[in-house]
Coordinates of C-alpha atoms in Angstrom, one line a residue:
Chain A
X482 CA -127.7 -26.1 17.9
X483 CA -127.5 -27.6 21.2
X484 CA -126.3 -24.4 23.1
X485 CA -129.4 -22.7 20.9
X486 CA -132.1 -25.2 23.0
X487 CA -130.7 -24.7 26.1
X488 CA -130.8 -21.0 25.7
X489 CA -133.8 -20.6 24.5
X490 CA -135.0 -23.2 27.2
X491 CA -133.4 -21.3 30.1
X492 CA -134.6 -17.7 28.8
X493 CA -138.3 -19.1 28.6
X494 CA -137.8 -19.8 32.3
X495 CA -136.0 -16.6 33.3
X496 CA -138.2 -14.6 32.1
X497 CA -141.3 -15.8 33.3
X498 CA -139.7 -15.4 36.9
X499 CA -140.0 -17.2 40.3
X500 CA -140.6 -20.7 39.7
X501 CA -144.2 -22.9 40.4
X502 CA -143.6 -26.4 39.9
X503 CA -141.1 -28.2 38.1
X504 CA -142.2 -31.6 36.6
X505 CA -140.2 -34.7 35.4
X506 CA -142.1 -37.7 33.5
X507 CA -141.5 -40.9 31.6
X508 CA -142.0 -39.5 27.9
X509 CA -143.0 -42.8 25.5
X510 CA -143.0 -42.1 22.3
X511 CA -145.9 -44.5 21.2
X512 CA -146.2 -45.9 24.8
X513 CA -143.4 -47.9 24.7
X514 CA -139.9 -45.8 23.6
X515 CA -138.8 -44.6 26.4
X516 CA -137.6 -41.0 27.4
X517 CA -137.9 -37.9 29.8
X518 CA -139.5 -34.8 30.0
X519 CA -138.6 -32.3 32.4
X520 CA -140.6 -29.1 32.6
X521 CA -141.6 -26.0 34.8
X522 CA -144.8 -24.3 34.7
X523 CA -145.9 -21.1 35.9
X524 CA -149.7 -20.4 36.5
X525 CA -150.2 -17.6 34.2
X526 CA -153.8 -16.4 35.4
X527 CA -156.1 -18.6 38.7
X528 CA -159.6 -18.0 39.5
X529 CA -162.4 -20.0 41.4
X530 CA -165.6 -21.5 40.0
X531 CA -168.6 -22.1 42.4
X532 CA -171.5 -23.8 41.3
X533 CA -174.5 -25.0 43.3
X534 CA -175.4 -28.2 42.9
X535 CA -178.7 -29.8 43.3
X536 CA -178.4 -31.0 46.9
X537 CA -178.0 -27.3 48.1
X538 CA -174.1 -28.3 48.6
X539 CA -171.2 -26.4 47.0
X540 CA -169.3 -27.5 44.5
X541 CA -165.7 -24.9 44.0
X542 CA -163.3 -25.2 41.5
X543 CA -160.1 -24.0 41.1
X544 CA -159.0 -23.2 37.7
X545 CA -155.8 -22.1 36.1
X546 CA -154.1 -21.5 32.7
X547 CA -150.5 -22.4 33.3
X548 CA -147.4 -21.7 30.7
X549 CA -144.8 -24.7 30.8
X550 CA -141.3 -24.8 29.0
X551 CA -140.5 -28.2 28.8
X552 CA -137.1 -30.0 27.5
X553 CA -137.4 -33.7 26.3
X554 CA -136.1 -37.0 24.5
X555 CA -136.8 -40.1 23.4
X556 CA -135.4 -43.2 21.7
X557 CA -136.9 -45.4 19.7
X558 CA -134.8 -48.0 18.6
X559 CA -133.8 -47.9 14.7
X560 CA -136.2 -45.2 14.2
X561 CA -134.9 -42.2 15.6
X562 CA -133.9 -40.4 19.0
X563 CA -135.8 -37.3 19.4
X564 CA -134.5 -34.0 21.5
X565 CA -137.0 -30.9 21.9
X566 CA -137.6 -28.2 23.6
X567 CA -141.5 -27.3 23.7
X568 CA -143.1 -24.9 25.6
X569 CA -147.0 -25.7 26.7
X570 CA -149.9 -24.3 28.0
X571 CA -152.6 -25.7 29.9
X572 CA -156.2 -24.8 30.9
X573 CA -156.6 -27.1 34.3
X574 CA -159.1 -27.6 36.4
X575 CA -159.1 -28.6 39.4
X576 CA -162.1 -29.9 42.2
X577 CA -161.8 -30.3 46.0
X578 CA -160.8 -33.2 46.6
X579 CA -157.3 -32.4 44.2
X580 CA -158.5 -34.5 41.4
X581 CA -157.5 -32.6 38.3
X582 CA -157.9 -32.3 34.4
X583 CA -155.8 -30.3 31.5
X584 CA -156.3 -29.5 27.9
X585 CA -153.6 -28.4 26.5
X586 CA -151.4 -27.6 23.8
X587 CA -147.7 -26.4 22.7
X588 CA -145.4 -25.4 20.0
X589 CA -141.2 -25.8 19.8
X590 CA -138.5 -27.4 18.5
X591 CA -137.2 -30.9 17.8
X592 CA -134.2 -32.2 16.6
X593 CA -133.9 -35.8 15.1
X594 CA -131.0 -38.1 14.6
X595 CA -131.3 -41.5 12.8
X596 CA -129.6 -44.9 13.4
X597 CA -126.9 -46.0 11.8
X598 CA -126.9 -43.9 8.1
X599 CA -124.7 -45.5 5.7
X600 CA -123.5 -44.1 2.2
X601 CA -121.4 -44.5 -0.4
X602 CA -118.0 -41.9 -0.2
X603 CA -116.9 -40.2 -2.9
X604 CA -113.6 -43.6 -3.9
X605 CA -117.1 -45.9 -3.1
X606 CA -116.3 -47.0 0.0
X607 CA -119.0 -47.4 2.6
X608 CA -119.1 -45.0 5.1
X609 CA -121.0 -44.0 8.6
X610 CA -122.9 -40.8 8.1
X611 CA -124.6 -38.9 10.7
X612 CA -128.2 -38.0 10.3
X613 CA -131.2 -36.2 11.5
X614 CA -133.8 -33.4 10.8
X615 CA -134.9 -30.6 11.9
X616 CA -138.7 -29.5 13.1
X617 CA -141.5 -27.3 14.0
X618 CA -143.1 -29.2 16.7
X619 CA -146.8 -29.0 18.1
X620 CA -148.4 -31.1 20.5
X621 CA -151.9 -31.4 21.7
X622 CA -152.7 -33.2 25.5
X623 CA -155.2 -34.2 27.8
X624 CA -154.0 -34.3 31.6
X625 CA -154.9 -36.6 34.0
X626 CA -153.9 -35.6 37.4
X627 CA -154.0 -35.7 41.2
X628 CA -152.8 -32.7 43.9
X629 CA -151.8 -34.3 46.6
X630 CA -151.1 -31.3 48.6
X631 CA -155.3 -31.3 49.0
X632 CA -155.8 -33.8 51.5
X633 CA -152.6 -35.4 52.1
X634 CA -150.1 -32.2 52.4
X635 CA -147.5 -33.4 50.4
X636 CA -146.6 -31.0 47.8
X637 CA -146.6 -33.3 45.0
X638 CA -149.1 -33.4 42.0
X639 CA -149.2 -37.2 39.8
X640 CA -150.0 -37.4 36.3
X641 CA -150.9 -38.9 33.3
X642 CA -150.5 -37.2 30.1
X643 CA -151.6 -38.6 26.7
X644 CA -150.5 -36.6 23.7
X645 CA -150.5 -36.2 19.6
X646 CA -147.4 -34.7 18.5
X647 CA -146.6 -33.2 15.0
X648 CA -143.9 -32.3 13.3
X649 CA -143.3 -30.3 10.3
X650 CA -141.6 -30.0 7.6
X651 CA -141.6 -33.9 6.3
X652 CA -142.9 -35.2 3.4
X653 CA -146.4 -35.5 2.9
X654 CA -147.8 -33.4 5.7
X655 CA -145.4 -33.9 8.5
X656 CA -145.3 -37.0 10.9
X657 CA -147.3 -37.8 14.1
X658 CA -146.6 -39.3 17.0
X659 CA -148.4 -40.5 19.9
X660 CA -146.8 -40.2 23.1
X661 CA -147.9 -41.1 27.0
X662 CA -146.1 -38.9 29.8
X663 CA -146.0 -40.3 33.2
X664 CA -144.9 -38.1 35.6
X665 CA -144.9 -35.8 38.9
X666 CA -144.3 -32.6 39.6
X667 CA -143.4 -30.7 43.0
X668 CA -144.6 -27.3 43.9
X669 CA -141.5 -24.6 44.5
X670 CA -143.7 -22.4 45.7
X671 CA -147.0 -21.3 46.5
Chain B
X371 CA -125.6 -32.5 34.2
X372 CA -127.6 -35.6 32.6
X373 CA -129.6 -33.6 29.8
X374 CA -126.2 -31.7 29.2
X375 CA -124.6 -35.0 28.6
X376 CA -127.7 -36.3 26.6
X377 CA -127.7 -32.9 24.6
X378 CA -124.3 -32.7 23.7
X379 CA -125.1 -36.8 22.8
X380 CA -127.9 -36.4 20.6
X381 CA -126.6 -33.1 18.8
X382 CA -123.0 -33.4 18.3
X383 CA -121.6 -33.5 14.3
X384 CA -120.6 -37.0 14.6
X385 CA -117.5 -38.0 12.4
X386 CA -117.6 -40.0 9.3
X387 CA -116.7 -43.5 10.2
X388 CA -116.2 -46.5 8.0
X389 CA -118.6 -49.4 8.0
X390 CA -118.2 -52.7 10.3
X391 CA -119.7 -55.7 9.4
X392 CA -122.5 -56.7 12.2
X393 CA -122.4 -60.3 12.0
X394 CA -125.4 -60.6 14.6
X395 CA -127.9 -62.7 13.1
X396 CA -130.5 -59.2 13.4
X397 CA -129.2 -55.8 12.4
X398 CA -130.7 -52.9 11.2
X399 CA -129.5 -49.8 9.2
X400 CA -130.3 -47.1 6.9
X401 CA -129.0 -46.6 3.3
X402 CA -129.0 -42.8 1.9
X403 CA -130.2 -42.6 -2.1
X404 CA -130.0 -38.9 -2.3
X405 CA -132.6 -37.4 -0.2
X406 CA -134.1 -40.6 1.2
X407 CA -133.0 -42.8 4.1
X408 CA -134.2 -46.3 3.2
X409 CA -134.9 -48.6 6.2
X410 CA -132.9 -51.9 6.1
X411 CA -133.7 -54.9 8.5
X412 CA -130.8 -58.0 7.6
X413 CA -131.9 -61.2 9.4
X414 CA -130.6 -64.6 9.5
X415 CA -127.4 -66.5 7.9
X416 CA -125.0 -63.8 7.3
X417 CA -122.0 -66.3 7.0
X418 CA -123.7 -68.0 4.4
X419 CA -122.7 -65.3 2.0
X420 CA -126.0 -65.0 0.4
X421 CA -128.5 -62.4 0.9
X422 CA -131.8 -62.5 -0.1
X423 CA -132.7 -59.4 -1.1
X424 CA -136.9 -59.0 -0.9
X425 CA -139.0 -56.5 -2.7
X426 CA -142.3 -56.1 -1.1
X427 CA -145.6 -56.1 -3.1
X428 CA -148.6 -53.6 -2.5
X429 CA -148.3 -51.5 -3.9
X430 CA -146.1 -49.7 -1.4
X431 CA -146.8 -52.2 1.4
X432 CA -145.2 -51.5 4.6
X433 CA -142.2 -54.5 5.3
X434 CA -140.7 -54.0 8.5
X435 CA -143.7 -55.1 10.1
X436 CA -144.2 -58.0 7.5
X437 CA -140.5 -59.1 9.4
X438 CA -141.0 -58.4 12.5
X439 CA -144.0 -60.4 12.9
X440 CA -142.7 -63.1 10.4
X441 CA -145.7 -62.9 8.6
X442 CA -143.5 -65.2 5.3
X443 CA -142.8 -67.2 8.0
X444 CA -138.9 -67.5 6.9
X445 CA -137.0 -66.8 10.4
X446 CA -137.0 -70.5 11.1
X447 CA -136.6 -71.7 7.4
X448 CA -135.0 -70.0 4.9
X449 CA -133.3 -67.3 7.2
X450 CA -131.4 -70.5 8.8
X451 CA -129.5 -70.7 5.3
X452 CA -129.8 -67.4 4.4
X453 CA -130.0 -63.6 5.2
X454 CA -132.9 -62.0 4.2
X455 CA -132.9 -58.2 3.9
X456 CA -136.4 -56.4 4.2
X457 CA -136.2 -52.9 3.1
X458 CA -139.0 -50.4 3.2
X459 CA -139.5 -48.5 -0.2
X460 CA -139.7 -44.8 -0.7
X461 CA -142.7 -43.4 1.2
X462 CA -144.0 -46.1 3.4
X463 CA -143.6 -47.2 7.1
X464 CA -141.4 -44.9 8.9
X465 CA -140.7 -42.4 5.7
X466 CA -138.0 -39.6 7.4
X467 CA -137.0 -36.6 6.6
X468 CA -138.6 -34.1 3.2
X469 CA -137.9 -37.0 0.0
X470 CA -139.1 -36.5 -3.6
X471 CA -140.3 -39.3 -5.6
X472 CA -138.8 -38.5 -8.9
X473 CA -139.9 -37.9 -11.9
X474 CA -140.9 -41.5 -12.6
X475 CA -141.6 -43.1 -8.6
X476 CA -141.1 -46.7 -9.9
X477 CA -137.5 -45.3 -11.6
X478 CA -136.8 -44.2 -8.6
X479 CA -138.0 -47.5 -6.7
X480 CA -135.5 -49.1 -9.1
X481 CA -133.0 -46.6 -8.1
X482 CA -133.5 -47.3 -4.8
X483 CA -133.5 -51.3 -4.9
X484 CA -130.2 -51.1 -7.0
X485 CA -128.3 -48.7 -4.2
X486 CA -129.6 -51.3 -1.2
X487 CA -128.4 -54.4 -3.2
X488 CA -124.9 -52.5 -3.7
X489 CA -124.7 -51.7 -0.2
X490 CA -125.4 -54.9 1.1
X491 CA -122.8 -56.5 -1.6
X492 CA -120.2 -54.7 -0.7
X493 CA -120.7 -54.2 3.1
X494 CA -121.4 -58.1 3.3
X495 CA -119.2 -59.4 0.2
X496 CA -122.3 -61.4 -0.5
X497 CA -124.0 -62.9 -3.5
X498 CA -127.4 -61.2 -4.1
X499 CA -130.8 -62.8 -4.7
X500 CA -133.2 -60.5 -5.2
X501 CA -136.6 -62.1 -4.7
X502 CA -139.8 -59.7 -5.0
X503 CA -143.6 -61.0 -4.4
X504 CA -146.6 -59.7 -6.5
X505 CA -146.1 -56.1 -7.1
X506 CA -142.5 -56.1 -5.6
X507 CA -142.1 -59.1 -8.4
X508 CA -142.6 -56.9 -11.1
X509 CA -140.8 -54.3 -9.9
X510 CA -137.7 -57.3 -9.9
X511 CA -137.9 -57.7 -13.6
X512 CA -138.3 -53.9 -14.2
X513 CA -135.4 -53.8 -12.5
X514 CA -133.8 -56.8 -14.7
X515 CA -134.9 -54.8 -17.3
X516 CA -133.9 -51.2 -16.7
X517 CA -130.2 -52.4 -15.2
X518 CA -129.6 -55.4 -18.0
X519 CA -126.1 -57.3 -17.2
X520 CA -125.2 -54.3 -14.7
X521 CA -128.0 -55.2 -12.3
X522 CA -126.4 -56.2 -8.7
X523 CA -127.8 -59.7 -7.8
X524 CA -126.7 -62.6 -9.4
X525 CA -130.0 -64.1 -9.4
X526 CA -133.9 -63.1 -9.3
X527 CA -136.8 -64.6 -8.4
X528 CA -140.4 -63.2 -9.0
X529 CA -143.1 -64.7 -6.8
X530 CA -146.7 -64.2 -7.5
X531 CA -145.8 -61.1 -10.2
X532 CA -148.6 -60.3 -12.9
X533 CA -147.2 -58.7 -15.3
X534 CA -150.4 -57.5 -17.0
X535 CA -152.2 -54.4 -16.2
X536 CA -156.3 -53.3 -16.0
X537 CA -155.9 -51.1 -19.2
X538 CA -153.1 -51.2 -21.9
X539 CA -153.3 -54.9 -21.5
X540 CA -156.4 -55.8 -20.2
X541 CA -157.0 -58.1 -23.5
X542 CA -154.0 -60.3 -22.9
X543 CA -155.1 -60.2 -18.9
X544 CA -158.5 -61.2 -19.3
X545 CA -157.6 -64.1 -22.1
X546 CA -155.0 -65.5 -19.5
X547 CA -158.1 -65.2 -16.6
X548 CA -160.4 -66.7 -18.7
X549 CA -158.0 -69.6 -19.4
X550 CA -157.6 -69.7 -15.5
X551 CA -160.9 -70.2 -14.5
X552 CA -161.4 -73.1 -17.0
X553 CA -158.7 -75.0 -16.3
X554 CA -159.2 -74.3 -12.5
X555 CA -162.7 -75.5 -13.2
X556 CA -161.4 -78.7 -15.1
X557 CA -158.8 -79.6 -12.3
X558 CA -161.3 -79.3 -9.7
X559 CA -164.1 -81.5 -11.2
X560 CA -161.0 -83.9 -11.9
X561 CA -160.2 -83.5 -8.0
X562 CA -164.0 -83.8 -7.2
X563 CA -164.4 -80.6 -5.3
X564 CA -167.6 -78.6 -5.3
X565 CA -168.1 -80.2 -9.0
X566 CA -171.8 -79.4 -9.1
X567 CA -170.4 -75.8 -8.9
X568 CA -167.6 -75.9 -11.1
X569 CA -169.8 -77.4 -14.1
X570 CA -171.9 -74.1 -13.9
X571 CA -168.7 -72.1 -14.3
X572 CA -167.7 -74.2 -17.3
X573 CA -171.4 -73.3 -18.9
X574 CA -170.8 -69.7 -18.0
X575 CA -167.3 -69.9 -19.9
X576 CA -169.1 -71.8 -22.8
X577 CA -171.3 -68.9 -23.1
X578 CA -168.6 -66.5 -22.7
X579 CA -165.7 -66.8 -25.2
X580 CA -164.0 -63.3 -24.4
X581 CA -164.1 -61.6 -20.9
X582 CA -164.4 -57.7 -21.8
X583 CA -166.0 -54.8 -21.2
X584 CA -169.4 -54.7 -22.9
X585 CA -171.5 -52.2 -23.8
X586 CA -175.0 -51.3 -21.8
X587 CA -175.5 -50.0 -18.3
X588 CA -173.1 -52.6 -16.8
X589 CA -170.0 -52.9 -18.7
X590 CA -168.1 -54.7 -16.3
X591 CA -170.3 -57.7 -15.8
X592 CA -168.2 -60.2 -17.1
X593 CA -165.6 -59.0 -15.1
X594 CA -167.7 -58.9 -12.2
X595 CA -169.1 -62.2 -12.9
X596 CA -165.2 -63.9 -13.0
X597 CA -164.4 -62.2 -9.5
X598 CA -167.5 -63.5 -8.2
X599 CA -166.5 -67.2 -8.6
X600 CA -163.1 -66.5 -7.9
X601 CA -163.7 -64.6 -4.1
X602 CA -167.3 -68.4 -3.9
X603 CA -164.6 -71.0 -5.0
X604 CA -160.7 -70.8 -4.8
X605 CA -159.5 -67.3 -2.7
X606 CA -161.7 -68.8 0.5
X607 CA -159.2 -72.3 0.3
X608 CA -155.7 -69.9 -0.6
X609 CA -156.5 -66.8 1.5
X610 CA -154.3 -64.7 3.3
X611 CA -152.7 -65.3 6.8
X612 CA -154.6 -63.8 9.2
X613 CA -152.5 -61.8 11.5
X614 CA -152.9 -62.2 15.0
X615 CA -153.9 -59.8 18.1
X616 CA -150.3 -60.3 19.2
X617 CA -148.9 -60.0 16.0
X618 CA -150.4 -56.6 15.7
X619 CA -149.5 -55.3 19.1
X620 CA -145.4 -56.3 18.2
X621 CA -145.4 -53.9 15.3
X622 CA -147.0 -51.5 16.8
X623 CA -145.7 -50.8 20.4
X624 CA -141.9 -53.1 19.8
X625 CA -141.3 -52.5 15.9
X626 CA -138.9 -49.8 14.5
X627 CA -142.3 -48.0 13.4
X628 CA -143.7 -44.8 14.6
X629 CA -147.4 -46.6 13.8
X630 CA -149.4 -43.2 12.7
X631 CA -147.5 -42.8 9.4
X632 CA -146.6 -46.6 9.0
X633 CA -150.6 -47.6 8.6
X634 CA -152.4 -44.1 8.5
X635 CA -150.3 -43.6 5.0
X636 CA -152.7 -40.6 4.6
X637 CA -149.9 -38.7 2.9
X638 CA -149.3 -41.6 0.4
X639 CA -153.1 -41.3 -0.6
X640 CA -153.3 -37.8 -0.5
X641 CA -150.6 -37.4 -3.1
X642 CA -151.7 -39.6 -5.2
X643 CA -148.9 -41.8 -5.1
X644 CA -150.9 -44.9 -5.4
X645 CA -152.7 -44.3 -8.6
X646 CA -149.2 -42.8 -9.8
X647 CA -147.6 -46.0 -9.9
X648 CA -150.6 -47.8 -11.2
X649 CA -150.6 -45.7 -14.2
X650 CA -146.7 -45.7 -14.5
X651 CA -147.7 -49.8 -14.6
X652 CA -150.0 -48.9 -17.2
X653 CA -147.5 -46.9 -19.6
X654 CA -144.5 -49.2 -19.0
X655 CA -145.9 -52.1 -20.7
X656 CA -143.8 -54.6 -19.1
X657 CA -145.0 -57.2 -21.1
X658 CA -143.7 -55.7 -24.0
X659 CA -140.2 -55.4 -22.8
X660 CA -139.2 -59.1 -21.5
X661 CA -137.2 -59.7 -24.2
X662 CA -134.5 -57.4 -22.5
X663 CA -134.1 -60.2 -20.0
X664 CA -131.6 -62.4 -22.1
X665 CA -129.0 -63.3 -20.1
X666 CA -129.9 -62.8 -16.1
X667 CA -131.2 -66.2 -13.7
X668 CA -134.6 -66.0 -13.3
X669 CA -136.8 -68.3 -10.8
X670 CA -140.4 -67.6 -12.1
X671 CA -143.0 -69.0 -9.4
X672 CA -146.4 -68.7 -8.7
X673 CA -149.6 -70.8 -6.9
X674 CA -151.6 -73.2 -9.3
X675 CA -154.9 -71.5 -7.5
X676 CA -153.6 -67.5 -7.9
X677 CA -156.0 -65.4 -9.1
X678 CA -153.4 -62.0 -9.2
X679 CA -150.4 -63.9 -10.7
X680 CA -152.5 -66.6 -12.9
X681 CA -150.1 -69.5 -14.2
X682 CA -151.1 -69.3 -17.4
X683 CA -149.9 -65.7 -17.7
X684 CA -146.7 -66.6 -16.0
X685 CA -146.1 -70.0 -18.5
X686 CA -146.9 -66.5 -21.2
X687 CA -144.7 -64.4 -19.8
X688 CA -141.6 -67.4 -19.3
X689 CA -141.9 -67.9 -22.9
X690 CA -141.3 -64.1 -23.4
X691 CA -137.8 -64.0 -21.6
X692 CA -135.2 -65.6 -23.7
X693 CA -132.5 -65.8 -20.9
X694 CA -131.7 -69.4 -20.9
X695 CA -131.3 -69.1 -17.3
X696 CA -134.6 -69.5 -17.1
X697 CA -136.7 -71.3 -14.7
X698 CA -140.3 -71.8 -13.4
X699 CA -142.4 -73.4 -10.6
X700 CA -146.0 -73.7 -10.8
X701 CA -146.9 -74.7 -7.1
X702 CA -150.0 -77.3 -6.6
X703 CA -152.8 -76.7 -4.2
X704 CA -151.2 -72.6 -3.5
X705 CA -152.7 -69.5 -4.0
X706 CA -151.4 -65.5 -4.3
X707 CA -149.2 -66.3 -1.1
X708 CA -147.2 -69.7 -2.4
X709 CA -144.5 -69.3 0.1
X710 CA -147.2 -70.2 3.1
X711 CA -149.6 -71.9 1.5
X712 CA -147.0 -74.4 0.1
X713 CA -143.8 -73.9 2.6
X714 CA -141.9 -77.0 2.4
X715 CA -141.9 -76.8 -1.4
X716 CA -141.5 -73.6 -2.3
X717 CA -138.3 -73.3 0.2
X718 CA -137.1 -76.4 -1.1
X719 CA -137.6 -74.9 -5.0
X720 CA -135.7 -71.3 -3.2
X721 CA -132.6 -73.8 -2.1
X722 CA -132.7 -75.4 -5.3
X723 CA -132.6 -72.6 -7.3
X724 CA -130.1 -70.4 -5.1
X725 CA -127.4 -73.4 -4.4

């Protein structure tokens, strides 16, 4: 399984070609259970938006839809440790000054495994058991964000990244999560 | 390099390995009952070689987070002499993984209850107390019931358990309310609290011999009327804790719960599962069936002002059970949550009973 994620991760990325940005962020599952997130996006399709506004000035925005394989954990202690693979993609939008927004959403794989399982073996001695589940994965995000390659020239965007997560199959009608990612992400090339 | 190593961490078919006691006074574990993995949280006195094993009420409340905040307020009391294991049933907090409730979901409650309590026996070599409040306290004498002299624990105590239900025994529950309310109204007037009140309620009871449905437009008046004093003149003075800010904020963001399907528990309603075990309550007829308890130790207690678990249906339903270890506490000036209204004494009856 594990050599499937990478795989699959790695292919996502090959074939989408030369790398945009790559991203790393604090992943907390429900704030506080920590994790990462790494990720690289790729801007699928860019234009500009002008609008006028009242004062006769200009307002232009720059808007993208970007595709983003990203790999991730987290652990939340005595609940479960969480690896997935997830590709996203975001509709962003960005103004002048490099202050940006994202809707977005995604749709991978994640792998579960519980703490500390314990059963009864087959003479009824207690044993250690490993397990975990597999899921379907979607997420659904808002992005917060700043480019500061606008004014400052550093090739560096910061964000915040609030998120529903759902995974299927699980009883009743799968679990959700809420996670905050906090994280930055450096332009490869332009 | 590092997501390799986590990868190859997180994914790997980890080797069966035997158990080792965790003699830290907080540990936490699962226990696998077929397809379910049932959170266990042990706390407290592990040496003492007596675990308290506690069966939530609800239904189907959520327990962890009754631990971690220490709503029973126990970690400084009882968990100094004992451990106290708070597991989660089937289907609430955390619920993992695709689990089926069985035919019968309080069979398999049982089911569950009776593979926790032999893990923790033989994992800990401890004596077993099982100890379930309200709803959880019936499921303890279903489960004294259903397993008879096989049963794990050594000794039960049911807290706050009615044992009547709204339909196949609504008679018997509305005889023992009626009963509550006048007695309650007597000891009050005798206490001189709010008599001018209470003498009304006596009238009312004079004019009402039987609480029942009645026919007309508003069947349940009776009913209604009961509640009514109940919620003006003794819940207000044995209420429930109120849990605090911070309190909330621990479970949520420092507890083992992922909080969407710990309190949305949409699933649990959408499947009906609530009503399920109502009606399973309904068709079991406990009542009818503590006769079965004829050998096992059983602590009865409940709160002299508890409108759920009235004391008149408990004296009832301790007359049923022919065990001679047999034993009840009716505790003064406590309501539907004895164990805080009336801490000092209802530990000191727990000690007493478990020594």
């Amino acid at each position: 399984m594990k050599h499937l994620i990478v795989i699959a991760f790695l292919a996502t990325a090959g074939v989408l070609g030369a790398q945009s940005a790559i991203s790393l962020a604090y992943f907390g599952e429900t704030i506080t259970h920590p994790g990462l997130k790494v990720g690289i996006s790729f801007p699928l399709h860019q234009w500009e938006q002008r609008k006028m506004l009242r004062k006769g000035q200009e307002k232009v925005l720059d808007k993208r839809l970007d595709l983003s394989p990203q790999l991730g954990f987290y652990y939340h202690q005595d609940y479960q440790t969480g690896l997935f693979v997830l590709p996203e993609l975001s509709y962003i939008r960005q103004n002048a000054k490099g202050n940006y927004t994202a809707l977005g959403i995604g749709a991978g794989y994640m792998h579960t495994r519980v703490p500390r399982v314990y059963d009864f073996d087959t003479s009824g001695e207690i044993e250690q058991i490993g397990a975990g589940y597999h899921y379907f994965i979607s997420n659904y995000f808002a992005t917060f964000g700043k480019d500061l390659s606008v004014n400052k020239g550093i090739p560096l965007s910061i964000y915040a990244k609030p998120q529903l997560m759902h995974a299927l199959p699980n009883a009743g009608k799968g679990i959700w999560y809420f996670a905050l990612e906090l994280g930055f992400s450096v332009k490869m090339s332009e | 390099m590092l997501l390799a190593s986590i990868l190859a961490f997180l994914l790997c078919n980890c080797s069966k390995e035997t158990f080792e006691v965790d003699t830290a006074s907080k540990t936490f574990f699962h226990v696998k009952n077929g397809d379910y993995l049932i959170p266990v949280l042990l706390r407290g006195n592990t040496a003492s070689k007596k675990i308290i094993l506690y069966v939530q009420g609800g239904p189907a409340g959520n327990t962890l987070d009754f631990a971690t905040v220490d709503y029973p307020e126990w970690k400084n009391t009882l968990e100094k002499d004992y451990a106290i294991a708070y597991y989660e049933q089937r289907g609430t907090g955390n619920r993992q993984g695709n689990f089926d409730f069985g035919q019968n979901i309080l069979q398999t409650y049982i089911e569950d209850l009776h593979k926790v309590a032999a893990f923790l026996k033989k994992a800990y070599g401890a004596e077993i107390i099982m100890m379930g409040h309200s709803f959880g306290g019936g499921l303890t004498l279903r489960y004294m019931i259903e397993y008879g002299q096989s049963g794990i624990p050594q000794k039960y105590i049911a807290l706050n358990a009615p044992v009547t239900t709204d339909v196949s025994t609504a008679s018997l529950r509305w005889q023992f309310r009626r009963a509550f309310l006048f007695n309650t109204a007597k000891l009050e007037i005798s206490r001189n609290r709010k008599v001018e009140r209470w003498n009304e309620v006596l009238k009312w009871l004079e004019k009402t011999p039987v609480i029942e449905k009645i026919p007309g437009d508003a069947p349940y008046q009776l009913m209604q009327q009961w509640n009514e004093y109940i919620e003006e003149l003794v819940y207000p003075n044995y209420a429930e804790k109120n849990v605090k800010v911070r309190d909330y904020l621990k479970a949520i963001f420092f507890s083992p719960y992922n909080p969407i399907p710990a309190y949305l528990r949409k699933d649990f309603e959408d499947k009906g599962i609530g009503s399920l075990i109502l009606q399973e309550e309904e068709d079991y007829v406990l009542i009818n069936r503590l006769s079965k308890i004829d050998q096992q130790a059983v602590l009865l207690i409940t709160g002299r002002y508890d409108d759920i678990c009235v004391p008149e249906e408990l004296s009832y339903v301790f007359e049923k059970i022919p065990s001679p270890e047999k034993q009840i506490k009716i505790i003064d000036e406590a309501g539907h949550d004895s164990f805080l209204h009336q801490a000092a004494e209802f530990n000191q009856i727990l000690k007493s009973f478990i020594q």
